[in-house]
Short mmCIF file of C-alpha atoms in Angstrom, two decimals:
data_model
loop_
_atom_site.label_atom_id
_atom_site.label_comp_id
_atom_site.label_asym_id
_atom_site.label_seq_id
_atom_site.Cartn_x
_atom_site.Cartn_y
_atom_site.Cartn_z
CA GLU A 1 36.56 4.12 2.55
CA LEU A 2 36.88 4.42 6.34
CA TYR A 3 37.00 8.23 6.08
CA ASP A 4 33.89 8.32 3.86
CA ALA A 5 31.99 5.98 6.17
CA GLY A 6 32.90 8.08 9.21
CA LYS A 7 31.88 11.26 7.42
CA LEU A 8 28.54 9.72 6.45
CA LEU A 9 27.80 8.58 10.02
CA ASN A 10 28.76 12.00 11.37
CA THR A 11 26.45 13.70 8.87
CA MET A 12 23.55 11.41 9.78
CA ALA A 13 24.12 11.98 13.50
CA HIS A 14 23.89 15.77 13.14
CA ASP A 15 21.31 15.98 10.37
CA LYS A 16 18.12 17.45 11.80
CA SER A 17 16.00 15.92 9.04
CA HIS A 18 16.95 12.41 10.23
CA LYS A 19 15.93 13.29 13.79
CA MET A 20 12.61 14.62 12.53
CA ARG A 21 11.99 11.45 10.51
CA ARG A 22 12.74 9.32 13.58
CA ARG A 23 10.22 11.34 15.59
CA ILE A 24 7.59 10.90 12.90
CA ALA A 25 8.34 7.16 12.68
CA ARG A 26 7.40 6.76 16.35
CA PHE A 27 3.82 7.72 15.54
CA THR A 28 3.36 5.33 12.60
CA THR A 29 2.51 2.24 14.66
CA PRO A 30 -0.13 4.00 16.83
CA LEU A 31 -1.65 5.50 13.67
CA HIS A 32 -1.72 2.08 11.98
CA LEU A 33 -3.34 0.64 15.11
CA ILE A 34 -6.03 3.34 15.15
CA ALA A 35 -6.66 2.84 11.42
CA ASP A 36 -7.05 -0.92 11.94
CA ILE A 37 -9.51 -0.38 14.81
CA VAL A 38 -11.59 1.86 12.54
CA MET A 39 -11.44 -0.67 9.67
CA ILE A 40 -12.41 -3.60 11.91
CA GLY A 41 -15.25 -1.48 13.29
CA LEU A 42 -16.50 -0.73 9.77
CA ALA A 43 -16.22 -4.40 8.82
CA TYR A 44 -18.26 -5.32 11.89
CA LEU A 45 -20.96 -2.75 11.06
CA VAL A 46 -21.33 -4.23 7.56
CA TYR A 47 -21.34 -7.73 9.06
CA VAL A 48 -24.13 -6.75 11.50
CA PHE A 49 -26.12 -5.23 8.63
CA ILE A 50 -25.77 -8.35 6.46
CA PHE A 51 -27.01 -10.67 9.23
CA ASN A 52 -29.61 -8.16 10.43
CA ILE A 53 -28.32 -8.19 14.00
CA GLY A 54 -29.70 -5.47 16.21
CA ILE A 55 -26.98 -3.17 17.56
CA ASN A 56 -27.09 -2.56 21.30
CA ALA A 57 -24.70 -1.82 24.16
CA ASP A 58 -24.37 -5.48 25.12
CA LEU A 59 -23.39 -6.43 21.55
CA LEU A 60 -20.73 -3.72 21.35
CA LYS A 61 -19.31 -4.43 24.81
CA THR A 62 -19.10 -8.18 24.34
CA ALA A 63 -19.22 -9.50 20.76
CA PHE A 64 -17.49 -6.54 19.10
CA THR A 65 -14.85 -6.32 21.84
CA ILE A 66 -14.06 -10.02 21.37
CA ARG A 67 -13.80 -9.57 17.59
CA LEU A 68 -11.60 -6.48 17.93
CA THR A 69 -9.18 -7.71 20.59
CA THR A 70 -8.76 -11.13 18.95
CA MET A 71 -8.12 -9.58 15.54
CA LEU A 72 -5.58 -7.09 16.94
CA PHE A 73 -3.84 -9.89 18.81
CA PHE A 74 -3.23 -11.85 15.61
CA LEU A 75 -2.20 -8.69 13.75
CA PHE A 76 0.51 -8.22 16.37
CA VAL A 77 1.50 -11.90 16.35
CA MET A 78 1.85 -11.89 12.55
CA ASN A 79 4.16 -8.83 12.76
CA THR A 80 1.96 -6.64 10.58
CA TYR A 81 2.95 -3.58 12.63
CA ARG A 82 6.62 -4.17 11.85
CA THR A 83 5.99 -4.12 8.11
CA THR A 84 6.84 -1.10 5.96
CA TRP A 85 3.66 -1.17 3.90
CA SER A 86 4.89 1.35 1.34
CA ARG A 87 7.38 -1.37 0.27
CA ALA A 88 5.28 -4.43 1.05
CA MET A 89 5.40 -7.58 -1.06
CA LEU A 90 2.80 -10.25 -1.70
CA SER A 91 4.03 -12.28 1.29
CA ASN A 92 3.28 -9.34 3.60
CA TYR A 93 -0.31 -9.16 2.37
CA ILE A 94 -0.67 -12.94 2.74
CA ARG A 95 0.39 -12.63 6.39
CA LEU A 96 -2.16 -9.84 6.83
CA VAL A 97 -4.96 -11.96 5.36
CA LEU A 98 -3.91 -14.92 7.53
CA ALA A 99 -4.06 -12.67 10.61
CA ALA A 100 -7.61 -11.70 9.62
CA PHE A 101 -8.51 -15.38 9.13
CA PHE A 102 -7.10 -16.59 12.45
CA GLY A 103 -8.61 -13.62 14.26
CA THR A 104 -12.02 -14.33 12.75
CA VAL A 105 -11.93 -18.05 13.56
CA ALA A 106 -10.70 -17.53 17.14
CA SER A 107 -13.28 -14.83 17.90
CA SER A 108 -16.07 -16.89 16.31
CA VAL A 109 -15.20 -19.88 18.51
CA ILE A 110 -15.42 -17.68 21.62
CA ILE A 111 -18.69 -16.06 20.54
CA TYR A 112 -20.16 -19.46 19.65
CA TYR A 113 -20.36 -20.28 23.34
CA ILE A 114 -22.34 -17.10 24.04
CA PRO A 115 -25.83 -18.17 22.85
CA ARG A 116 -27.38 -14.70 22.70
CA PHE A 117 -24.95 -13.67 19.91
CA HIS A 118 -25.64 -16.60 17.55
CA THR A 119 -26.24 -15.61 13.92
CA GLY A 120 -27.82 -18.97 13.05
CA ASN A 121 -25.12 -19.81 10.49
CA PRO A 122 -21.69 -20.20 12.14
CA ILE A 123 -19.80 -21.09 8.95
CA GLY A 124 -21.43 -18.26 7.01
CA SER A 125 -20.68 -15.75 9.75
CA VAL A 126 -17.02 -16.81 9.86
CA LEU A 127 -16.67 -16.53 6.09
CA ILE A 128 -18.45 -13.18 5.80
CA PHE A 129 -16.60 -11.50 8.67
CA PHE A 130 -13.25 -12.86 7.43
CA LEU A 131 -13.83 -11.51 3.92
CA LEU A 132 -14.99 -8.13 5.22
CA SER A 133 -12.13 -7.69 7.68
CA ALA A 134 -9.51 -8.85 5.13
CA VAL A 135 -10.81 -6.45 2.47
CA PHE A 136 -10.95 -3.49 4.87
CA LEU A 137 -7.49 -4.18 6.36
CA VAL A 138 -5.87 -4.58 2.94
CA SER A 139 -7.66 -1.51 1.58
CA ILE A 140 -6.40 0.84 4.31
CA ARG A 141 -2.83 -0.29 3.61
CA TYR A 142 -3.23 0.22 -0.12
CA LEU A 143 -4.83 3.62 0.38
CA ARG A 144 -1.49 5.45 0.57
CA ALA A 145 -0.34 4.05 -2.77
CA PHE A 146 -3.75 4.79 -4.30
CA VAL A 147 -3.62 8.43 -3.15
CA ARG A 148 -0.08 8.80 -4.50
CA ASP A 149 -1.00 7.31 -7.87
CA THR A 150 -4.08 9.54 -8.07
CA LEU A 151 -2.03 12.64 -7.30
CA TYR A 152 0.56 11.58 -9.88
CA ALA A 153 -2.15 11.05 -12.51
CA LEU A 154 -3.50 14.56 -11.81
CA ASP A 155 0.07 15.88 -11.89
CA CYS A 156 0.65 14.29 -15.31
CA ALA A 157 -2.59 15.76 -16.64
CA SER A 158 -1.43 19.26 -15.68
CA LEU A 159 2.13 18.67 -16.97
CA LYS A 160 0.88 17.73 -20.44
CA SER A 161 -0.31 21.29 -21.02
CA ARG A 162 2.97 22.92 -19.96
CA LYS A 163 5.72 23.78 -22.46
CA ASP A 164 8.60 23.82 -19.95
CA VAL A 165 8.21 20.12 -19.08
CA SER A 166 10.74 17.53 -20.30
CA ARG A 167 9.15 14.66 -22.23
CA VAL A 168 10.91 11.44 -21.25
CA LEU A 169 11.18 8.18 -23.19
CA VAL A 170 12.24 5.30 -20.92
CA TYR A 171 14.36 2.39 -22.17
CA GLY A 172 13.55 -0.68 -20.08
CA ALA A 173 10.24 -1.82 -18.59
CA GLY A 174 11.53 -3.88 -15.66
CA LEU A 175 12.20 -3.26 -11.99
CA ARG A 176 14.41 -0.22 -12.63
CA TYR A 177 11.59 1.40 -14.56
CA LYS A 178 9.30 0.84 -11.58
CA ALA A 179 11.90 2.45 -9.31
CA PHE A 180 12.19 5.46 -11.67
CA ARG A 181 8.42 5.86 -11.87
CA ARG A 182 8.13 5.53 -8.08
CA GLU A 183 10.49 8.47 -7.69
CA LEU A 184 8.32 10.56 -10.00
CA VAL A 185 5.21 9.53 -8.05
CA ARG A 186 6.85 10.56 -4.77
CA ARG A 187 7.64 13.96 -6.29
CA SER A 188 4.14 14.65 -7.60
CA THR A 189 3.31 18.38 -7.78
CA THR A 190 7.04 19.21 -8.06
CA ASN A 191 7.89 17.23 -11.20
CA ASP A 192 9.29 18.83 -14.34
CA ARG A 193 9.39 15.57 -16.33
CA ILE A 194 6.68 13.37 -17.78
CA ILE A 195 7.00 9.85 -19.21
CA VAL A 196 5.62 9.76 -22.76
CA GLY A 197 6.54 6.20 -23.70
CA ILE A 198 8.61 3.09 -23.02
CA ILE A 199 10.85 1.01 -25.27
CA ASP A 200 11.97 -2.51 -24.38
CA ASP A 201 13.82 -5.25 -26.24
CA ASP A 202 11.22 -7.86 -25.26
CA ILE A 203 9.08 -7.91 -28.40
CA THR A 204 6.24 -9.68 -26.56
CA LEU A 205 5.65 -6.47 -24.59
CA ARG A 206 5.03 -4.33 -27.68
CA GLY A 207 1.75 -2.47 -27.50
CA LYS A 208 1.12 -3.31 -23.86
CA TYR A 209 0.78 -0.78 -21.04
CA ILE A 210 2.61 -0.47 -17.74
CA GLY A 211 1.10 2.03 -15.34
CA GLY A 212 -0.81 3.64 -18.19
CA ILE A 213 2.33 4.11 -20.33
CA LYS A 214 2.53 2.28 -23.65
CA ILE A 215 5.50 0.12 -24.63
CA MET A 216 6.08 1.42 -28.14
CA GLY A 217 8.79 -0.83 -29.53
CA THR A 218 12.41 -1.95 -29.21
CA LEU A 219 15.70 -0.07 -29.01
CA SER A 220 16.29 -0.43 -32.74
CA GLU A 221 13.15 1.65 -33.32
CA ALA A 222 14.19 4.39 -30.88
CA PRO A 223 14.83 7.14 -33.50
CA GLU A 224 11.35 6.80 -34.98
CA ILE A 225 9.70 6.54 -31.55
CA ILE A 226 11.57 9.59 -30.25
CA ASN A 227 10.24 11.62 -33.17
CA ALA A 228 6.75 10.19 -32.79
CA VAL A 229 6.39 11.12 -29.10
CA ASN A 230 8.52 14.28 -29.40
CA ALA A 231 10.81 13.13 -26.56
CA ASP A 232 13.34 15.54 -25.02
CA GLN A 233 15.17 12.94 -22.91
CA VAL A 234 15.85 9.23 -22.84
CA VAL A 235 16.21 7.56 -19.45
CA ILE A 236 18.00 4.19 -19.47
CA ALA A 237 16.32 1.95 -16.89
CA CYS A 238 17.72 -1.47 -17.76
#
């Protein structure tokens, strides 16, 4: 075990691909920061349009700057830039929404004491800007997964017409199935397998869909299902 561990560490230390990934990782936080600035800017433009506020240099230098800096402050405080969003859970998105809420409330309190930027409805302005900023901030983080799923869907559409593709029936519709499907999504455009159906021993799942794939029955029905979908492989994911 000690020899294998030492060999693994030595390989990682001299593997150029790991060094390249570390270099790329350094740019992720600045890119996330730039993306958030753009999203907050878009949210503010929609907010200004809804309340029919005239855009001018004074508004951008003062009100927008307050909104932006306050929002970014709470995004940092809530550790959103230390989150790996490709593997984020519900709690991570809740923290993101809370950061948008606190940022909106804090900036609104500051702007409230600048009379020339009043919208006439403080509660309405807080609610609208919070909803807009939360939606835009969540959307930009979900964009990567959306693009991947779209590419995978296009990949599957092209694979269906090929004869050299392996047709896979998956046994198990739980977390391991999600992990298997995630691997296929990550390999879109280079896949040589396509999922044609799922079987699971939970009879309440029969006929339902997971990620667009139908759960066709239980393990006892596998022979008939394999023939029905013309499966070449069975992947056990349970």
